[in-house]
Tab-separated table of C-alpha atoms in Angstrom:
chain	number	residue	atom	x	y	z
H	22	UNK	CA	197.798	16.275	42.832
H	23	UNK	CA	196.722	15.854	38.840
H	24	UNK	CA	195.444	12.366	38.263
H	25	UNK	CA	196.578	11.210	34.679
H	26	UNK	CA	193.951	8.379	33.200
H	27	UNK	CA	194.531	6.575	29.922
H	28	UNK	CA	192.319	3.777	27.796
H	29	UNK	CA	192.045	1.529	26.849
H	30	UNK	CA	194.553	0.078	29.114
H	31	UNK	CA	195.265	-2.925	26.536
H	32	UNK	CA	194.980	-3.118	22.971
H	33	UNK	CA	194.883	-5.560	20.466
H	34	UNK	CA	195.058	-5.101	16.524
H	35	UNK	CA	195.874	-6.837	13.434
H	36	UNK	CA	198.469	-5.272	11.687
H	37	UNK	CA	197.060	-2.734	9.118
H	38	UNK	CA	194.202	-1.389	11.637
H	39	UNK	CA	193.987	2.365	13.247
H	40	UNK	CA	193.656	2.841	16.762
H	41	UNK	CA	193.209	5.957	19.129
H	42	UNK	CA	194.157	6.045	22.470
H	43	UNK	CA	192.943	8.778	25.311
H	44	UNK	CA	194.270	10.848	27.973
H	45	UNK	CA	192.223	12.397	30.342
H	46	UNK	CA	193.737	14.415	33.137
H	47	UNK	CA	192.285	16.276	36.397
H	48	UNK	CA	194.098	20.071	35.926
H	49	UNK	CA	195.612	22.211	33.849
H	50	UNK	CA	198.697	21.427	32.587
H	51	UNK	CA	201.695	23.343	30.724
H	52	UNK	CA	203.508	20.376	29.036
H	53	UNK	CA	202.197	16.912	27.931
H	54	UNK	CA	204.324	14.284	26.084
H	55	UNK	CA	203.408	10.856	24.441
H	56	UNK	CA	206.058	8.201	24.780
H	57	UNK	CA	206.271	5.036	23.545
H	58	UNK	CA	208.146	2.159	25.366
H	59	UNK	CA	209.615	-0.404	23.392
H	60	UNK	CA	209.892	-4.343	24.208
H	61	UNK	CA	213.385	-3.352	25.435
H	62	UNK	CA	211.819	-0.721	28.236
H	63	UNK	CA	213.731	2.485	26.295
H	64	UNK	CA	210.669	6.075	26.355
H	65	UNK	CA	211.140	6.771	22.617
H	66	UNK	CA	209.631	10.292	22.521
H	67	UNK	CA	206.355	10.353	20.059
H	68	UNK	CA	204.702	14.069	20.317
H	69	UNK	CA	205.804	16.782	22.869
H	70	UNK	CA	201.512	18.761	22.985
H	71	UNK	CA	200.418	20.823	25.306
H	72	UNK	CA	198.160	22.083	22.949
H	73	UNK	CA	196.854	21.948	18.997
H	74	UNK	CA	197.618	19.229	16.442
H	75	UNK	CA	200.692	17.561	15.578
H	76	UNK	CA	201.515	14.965	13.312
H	77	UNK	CA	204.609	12.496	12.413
H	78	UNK	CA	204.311	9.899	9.849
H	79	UNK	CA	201.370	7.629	10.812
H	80	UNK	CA	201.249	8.614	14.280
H	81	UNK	CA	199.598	12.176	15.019
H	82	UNK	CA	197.722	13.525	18.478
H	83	UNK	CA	195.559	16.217	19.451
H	84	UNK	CA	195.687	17.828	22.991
H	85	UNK	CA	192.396	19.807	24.021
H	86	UNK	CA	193.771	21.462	26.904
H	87	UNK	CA	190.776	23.377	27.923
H	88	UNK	CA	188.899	19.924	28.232
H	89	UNK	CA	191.488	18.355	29.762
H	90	UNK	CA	192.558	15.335	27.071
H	91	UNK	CA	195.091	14.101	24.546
H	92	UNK	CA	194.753	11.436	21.787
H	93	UNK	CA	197.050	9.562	20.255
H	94	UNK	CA	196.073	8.283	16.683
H	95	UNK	CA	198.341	5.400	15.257
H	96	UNK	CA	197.274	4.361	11.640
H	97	UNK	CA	197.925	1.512	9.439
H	98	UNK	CA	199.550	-0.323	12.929
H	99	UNK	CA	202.462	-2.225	12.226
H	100	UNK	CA	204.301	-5.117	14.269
H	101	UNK	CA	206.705	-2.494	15.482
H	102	UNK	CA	204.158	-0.613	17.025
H	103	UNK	CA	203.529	-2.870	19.583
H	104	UNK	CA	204.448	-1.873	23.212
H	105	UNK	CA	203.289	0.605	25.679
H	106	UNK	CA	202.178	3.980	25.155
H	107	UNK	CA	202.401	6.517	28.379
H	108	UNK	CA	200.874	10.166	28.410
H	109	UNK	CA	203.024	12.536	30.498
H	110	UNK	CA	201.978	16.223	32.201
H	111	UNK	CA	203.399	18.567	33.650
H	112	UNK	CA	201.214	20.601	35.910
H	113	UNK	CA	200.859	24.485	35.397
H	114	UNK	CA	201.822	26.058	38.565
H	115	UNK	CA	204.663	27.598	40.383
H	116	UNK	CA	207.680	26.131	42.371
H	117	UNK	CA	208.473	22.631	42.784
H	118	UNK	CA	205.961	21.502	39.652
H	119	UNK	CA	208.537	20.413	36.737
H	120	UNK	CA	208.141	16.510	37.147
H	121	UNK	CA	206.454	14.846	34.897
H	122	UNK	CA	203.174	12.751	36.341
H	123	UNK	CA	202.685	9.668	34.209
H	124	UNK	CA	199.505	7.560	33.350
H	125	UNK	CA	199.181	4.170	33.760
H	126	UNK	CA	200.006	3.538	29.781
H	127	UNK	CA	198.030	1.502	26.752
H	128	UNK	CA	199.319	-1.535	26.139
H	129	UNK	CA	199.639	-2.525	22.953
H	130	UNK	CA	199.851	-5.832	20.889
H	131	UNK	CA	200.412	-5.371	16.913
H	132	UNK	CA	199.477	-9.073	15.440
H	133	UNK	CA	200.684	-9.878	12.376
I	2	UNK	CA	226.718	12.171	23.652
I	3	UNK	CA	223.343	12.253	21.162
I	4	UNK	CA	221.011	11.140	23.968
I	5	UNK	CA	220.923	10.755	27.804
I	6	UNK	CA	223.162	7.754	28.713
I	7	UNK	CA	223.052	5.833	31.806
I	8	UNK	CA	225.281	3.428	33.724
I	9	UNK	CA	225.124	0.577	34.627
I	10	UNK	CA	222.757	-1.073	32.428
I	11	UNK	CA	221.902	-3.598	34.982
I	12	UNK	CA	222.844	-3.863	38.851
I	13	UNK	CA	221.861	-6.791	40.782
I	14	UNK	CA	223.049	-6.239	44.663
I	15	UNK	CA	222.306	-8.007	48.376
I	16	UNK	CA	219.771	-6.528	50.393
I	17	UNK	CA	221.432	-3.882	52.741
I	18	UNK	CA	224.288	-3.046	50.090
I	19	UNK	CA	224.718	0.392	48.754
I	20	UNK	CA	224.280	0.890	44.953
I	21	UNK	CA	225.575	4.235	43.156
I	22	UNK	CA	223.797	4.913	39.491
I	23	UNK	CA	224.782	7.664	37.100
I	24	UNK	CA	223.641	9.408	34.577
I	25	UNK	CA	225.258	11.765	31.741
I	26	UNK	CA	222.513	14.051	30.627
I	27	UNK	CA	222.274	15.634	26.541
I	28	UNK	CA	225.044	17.964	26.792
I	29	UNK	CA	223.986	21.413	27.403
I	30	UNK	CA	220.557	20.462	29.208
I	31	UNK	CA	220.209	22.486	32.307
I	32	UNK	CA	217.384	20.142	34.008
I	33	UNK	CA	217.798	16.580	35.025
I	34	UNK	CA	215.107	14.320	36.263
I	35	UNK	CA	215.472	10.666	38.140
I	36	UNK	CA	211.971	8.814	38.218
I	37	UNK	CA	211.436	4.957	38.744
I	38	UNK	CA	209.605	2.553	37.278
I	39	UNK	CA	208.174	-0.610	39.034
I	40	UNK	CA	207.369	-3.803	37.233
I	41	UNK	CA	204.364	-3.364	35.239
I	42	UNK	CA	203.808	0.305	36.402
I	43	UNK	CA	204.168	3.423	35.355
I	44	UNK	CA	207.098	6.144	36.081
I	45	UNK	CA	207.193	8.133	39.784
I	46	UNK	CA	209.175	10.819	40.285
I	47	UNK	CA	211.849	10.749	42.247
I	48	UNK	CA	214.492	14.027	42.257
I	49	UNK	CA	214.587	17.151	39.899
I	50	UNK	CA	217.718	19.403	39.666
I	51	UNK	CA	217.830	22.609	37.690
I	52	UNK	CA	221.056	24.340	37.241
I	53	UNK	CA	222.751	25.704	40.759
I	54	UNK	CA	219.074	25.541	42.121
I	55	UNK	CA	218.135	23.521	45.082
I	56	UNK	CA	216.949	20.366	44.010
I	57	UNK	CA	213.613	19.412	44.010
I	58	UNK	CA	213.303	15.938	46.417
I	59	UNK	CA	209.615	15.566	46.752
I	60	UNK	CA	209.620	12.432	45.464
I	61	UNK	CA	212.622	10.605	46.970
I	62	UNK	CA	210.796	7.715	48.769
I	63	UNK	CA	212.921	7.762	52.078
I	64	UNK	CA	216.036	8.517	53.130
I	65	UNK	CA	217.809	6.128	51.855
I	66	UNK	CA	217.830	7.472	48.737
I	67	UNK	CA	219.653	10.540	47.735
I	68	UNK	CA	221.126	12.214	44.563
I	69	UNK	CA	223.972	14.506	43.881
I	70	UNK	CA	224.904	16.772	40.551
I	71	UNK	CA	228.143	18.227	39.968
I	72	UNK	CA	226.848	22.245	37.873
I	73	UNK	CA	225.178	20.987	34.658
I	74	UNK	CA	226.404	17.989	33.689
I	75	UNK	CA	226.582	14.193	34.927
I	76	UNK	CA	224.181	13.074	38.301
I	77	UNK	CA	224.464	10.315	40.962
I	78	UNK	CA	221.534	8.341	42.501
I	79	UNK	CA	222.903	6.458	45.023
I	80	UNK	CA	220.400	3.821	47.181
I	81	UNK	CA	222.279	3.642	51.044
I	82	UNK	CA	221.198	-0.142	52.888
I	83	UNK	CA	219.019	-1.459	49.774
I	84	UNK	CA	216.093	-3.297	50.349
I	85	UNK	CA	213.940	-5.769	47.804
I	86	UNK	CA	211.460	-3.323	47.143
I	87	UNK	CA	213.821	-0.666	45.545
I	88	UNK	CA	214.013	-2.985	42.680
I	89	UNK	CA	212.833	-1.413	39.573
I	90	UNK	CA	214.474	0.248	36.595
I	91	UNK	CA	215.677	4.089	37.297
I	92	UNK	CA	215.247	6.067	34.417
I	93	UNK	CA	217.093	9.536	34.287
I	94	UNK	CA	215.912	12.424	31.689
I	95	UNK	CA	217.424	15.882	31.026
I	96	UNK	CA	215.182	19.194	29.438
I	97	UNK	CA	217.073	22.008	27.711
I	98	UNK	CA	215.311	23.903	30.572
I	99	UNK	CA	212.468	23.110	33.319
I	100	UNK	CA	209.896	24.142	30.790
I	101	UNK	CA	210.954	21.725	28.239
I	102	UNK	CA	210.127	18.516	26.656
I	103	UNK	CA	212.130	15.495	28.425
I	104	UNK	CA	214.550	13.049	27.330
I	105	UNK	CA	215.043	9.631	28.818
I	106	UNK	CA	218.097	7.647	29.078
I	107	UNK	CA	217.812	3.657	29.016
I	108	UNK	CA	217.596	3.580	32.633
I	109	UNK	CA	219.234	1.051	35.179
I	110	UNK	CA	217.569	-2.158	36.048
I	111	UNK	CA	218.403	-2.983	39.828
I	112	UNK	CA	217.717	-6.371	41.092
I	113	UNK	CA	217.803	-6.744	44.636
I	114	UNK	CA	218.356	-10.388	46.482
């Protein structure tokens, strides 16, 4: 099945600093979502990107499906950032293929 | 409801004890979606139901395990004989359709003793 890998797999920043994070995966894919889980273990949706460009507020990420990554770009991190960040596909394909397969995550640590 | 809820929050249960766990998806979503997630890990799919289609089970760990959903609306995970290792935090999300991105509920935390 598609392999999901993300990195770094821990991050930590003083608050103020940019970070990107990366998302490499094995095949093609139809669907790929950014999530961030809070302290309190709730998937806040960041960027639904199968494809292209898309930016909200200081967060924005870039999927480059035909080489097979995403990145995530958090600027000017604040304390609220901090957390982990998972990179979700969904593989292209027929039949039974709608689940979601889920990296391992980047976990962050915003330092004020 | 504005999001996917879930119920219980928490569970804690005695090994061999059947737990049920629900989950109301964003109304008019057609596609709902169990996964589990381990301490420390990420999220594995579990069970994937799309409107009056069979469900998708490819990912229900044994047999233990099952899931029912009554037409579009609210689904039932339900954990027969429960054993230590089926504690983690079940997390249920709902698409508008199959193709769609996915919302996620606060999930369940289930302690087992």
């Amino acid at each position: 099945g598609i392999q999901v890998e993300q990195s770094p797999p821990d991050l930590i920043l003083q608050e103020g600093a940019n970070s990107t994070l990366r998302c490499n995966f094995s095949d093609s894919v139809n669907n790929l979502q950014w999530f961030h889980q809070n302290p309190w273990g709730q998937l806040i949706n960041l960027f639904y990107i199968p494809s292209g460009t898309k930016q909200n507020g200081r967060l924005s990420a870039t999927t480059v499906a035909t080489e097979r990554y995403s990145l995530l770009y958090i600027s000017s991190s604040q304390t609220t950032d901090s957390g982990v960040y998972f990179c979700a596909v969904r593989a292209r394909g027929g039949g039974a293929t709608n689940k979601l397969i889920f990296g391992t995550g980047t976990l962050l640590a915003v330092q004020p | 409801g504005a999001g996917v809820s879930q119920s219980p929050s928490n569970k804690v249960t005695e090994k061999g004890k059947d737990v049920e766990l629900r989950c109301d998806p964003i109304s008019g979503h057609t596609a709902l979606y169990w996964y589990r997630q381990r301490l420390g890990q990420g999220l594995e799919f579990l069970i994937y139901f799309q409107g009056n289609s069979a469900p998708d089970k490819s990912g229900l760990p044994s047999d233990r395990f099952s899931a029912e959903r009554t037409g579009e609306s609210v689904s039932t995970l339900t954990i027969q004989r429960t054993q230590q290792e089926d504690s983690a935090v079940y997390l249920c999300a709902s698409s508008l359709f199959s193709y769609n991105e996915q919302f996620f509920g606060p999930g369940t935390r289930l302690t087992v003793l």
